[in-house]
Amino acid sequence: MTAAGAAGRRRPPHASFANVLSSEWTKIRTVPSTFWTLLAGALIIIGFSALWAWAFTASFDQLDRADRASISPTSPMQIAFYFGMVVFGVLGVLVISGEYGSGMIRASLTAMPRRAEYLAAKAVVVAGVVLVAGLVVSFASFFVSQPILMINHLDGSLGDRGVLRSVFGGGLFLALIAVMALGIGTIVRHTAGSIVTMFVILFVLGIVGGFLPGSWGRTLNQYLPSNAGSAILAPVRQSGSLAPWAGLGVFALYTAVVLLVAVVLFRSRDA
Amino acid sequence: MILARGLTKRYGHKTAVDRADFSVASGHVTGFLGPNGAGKSTTMRMILGLDRPTAGDVTVNGKHYRDLGAPLREVGALLEARAAQGGRTARNHLRCLARSNGIPDRRADEVLRLVGLEAVAGQQVRNFSLGMSQRLGIAGALLGDPPILMFDEPVNGLDPEGILWIRTLIRQLAAEGRTVFVSSHLMAEMALTADHLVVIGRGRILADTDMRDFIDTNATSHVLVRSPRLTDLVPLLSARGWRVDPEGRDAVRVHGTPPDAIGDLAADHGIRLHELAPVRPSLEEAFMRLTGDTVEYHAGTPGQPPIPPDVAAGGAA
Ligand SMILES: Nc1ncnc2c1ncn2[C@@H]1O[C@H](COP(=O)(O)OP(=O)(O)OP(=O)(O)O)[C@@H](O)[C@H]1O
Ligand SMILES: [Mg+2]
């Protein structure tokens, strides 16, 4: 008699936060999409970093003094991040939308019905995974572009002012993007819809912001999510951009708001 | 023990479950029976805390589902056949669920063996047939070795072998002393597996009774009598106070008496009988009568008279 008898006497392990974390960690590493998404994101960011380092190098002779001065050792990375960061968002989206799409969410929530904790465990795991992957990608894209920039002495080292912070911050930024995407995925619940939303927030808004007229337009532009977040990638504060940590802080704030909305909706909606 | 009190769920203007009161007692197989759209799945989702009741509430062992410490160890549920992410292997799918409740990884292989999926444990779930997915879902329900099991239409879409397997499994689980709550829209299926019945129609609980009682109340028997001298026989039958309904040209259905009394009566008056047959309506019929006016999506049946609403009461005499 294993069914009813044993349960009462010896107190069995329960659906603790640690156990749910372990479950989420198992989930994220046992679907192939995690690996492929991370690989795609890494290839895009590292590849574009190399490409833009080369572009800066090749066009160096045509640039005027001001343009040359504006190029930093992390400039290629900054551009590459702009194209590649949304891929890390896709991973955050898939972590939850994959469950909605397959019906797994109902199995998961019968195993762990305390939804805020459930989402928190997902956020911790996705943040951890993308932080590690993001740091690797960030450092790799920095190192891959330096030898190319060196040709025109545009390169730098991690010891230069603000460079280590930029490269390290790149990893943090990607982790925050993935967590924001998890929130978006929880709110939207469909993979395609969530990815489009992420794309608009990170990519389209940044472009639109560049066209905003006047000083209010420039101010607003700084606070747009992708512009605020990517301020961390510049070794020294650039004009028309927030200070590095302030920018990342603003992005973290957006992430927190999205996640908060996600938790409230997730708890109140039917699964 | 599952207890629902005034359980109600509305989706917009649509009331899917309407003030449902019922209980699922421990150690039995309780069938949850109702036509399509009656509210069975909605009720089960509310029991599991997936859907939030509009009013009323439901508890499992006296607690709301969300307050269960280790839900998988208390309730195992199969809701939909396909509830696993395609890219994951069967074993990993079960491990993900198991870990959240602190259940060791090896339990995944145990339950896979139990449902006969050990050979495909390492295969991606996306390639599974409906029957295999169903088995995987049941494996998930068994992970925590729970004393309560809930299955929503477990035989849907299965081949005869699969149906037999589920039926045997349910009986076996009950024999181990577990509580099983299983929904179906097939009365015959329930008749084979359930001890107790909760019948739902258009969100309302129509019956919450013992299977035996349900049969006695709703599937009352009658006697089919065929005779060339019906015109003489019918007044005699009616005079005894038995209800007589015409059945075709040369037969009647007699309610409220065993066949021998009819045979004796006919013999006493020298009336020849060509047929004297006790008829026990199928449970399917009893179910149809009970839910007849609550079925939501009627198939058009031209020319068929409506079922009288007093059938259930009629047999009690
Ligand atoms: N999420 C939802 N939104 C709106 N209406 C819903 C929702 N879920 C169920 N319903 C409606 O509630 C009613 C009950 O549905 P439910 O799925 O519980 O029935 P069921 O008894 O399980 O039927 P079936 O035998 O077909 O599975 C149906 O009319 C259905 O259309
Ligand atoms: Mg259903």
mmCIF file of C-alpha atoms and ligand atoms in Angstrom, chain B residues 36-37 39-42 45 79 152-153 156 183, ligand 2:
data_model
loop_
_atom_site.group_PDB
_atom_site.id
_atom_site.type_symbol
_atom_site.label_atom_id
_atom_site.label_comp_id
_atom_site.label_asym_id
_atom_site.label_seq_id
_atom_site.Cartn_x
_atom_site.Cartn_y
_atom_site.Cartn_z
ATOM 1 C CA ASN B 36 -20.288 17.341 -24.908
ATOM 2 C CA GLY B 37 -19.998 20.834 -23.541
ATOM 3 C CA GLY B 39 -18.829 21.377 -18.212
ATOM 4 C CA LYS B 40 -16.792 18.303 -17.251
ATOM 5 C CA SER B 41 -13.406 19.624 -18.284
ATOM 6 C CA THR B 42 -14.142 23.032 -16.825
ATOM 7 C CA ARG B 45 -9.738 22.472 -14.342
ATOM 8 C CA LEU B 79 -6.455 16.585 -18.731
ATOM 9 C CA ASP B 152 -10.596 13.670 -18.368
ATOM 10 C CA GLU B 153 -11.989 11.506 -21.168
ATOM 11 C CA ASN B 156 -11.039 9.505 -26.278
ATOM 12 C CA SER B 183 -15.016 11.825 -16.968
HETATM 13 MG MG MG C 2 -14.016 18.006 -21.992
#
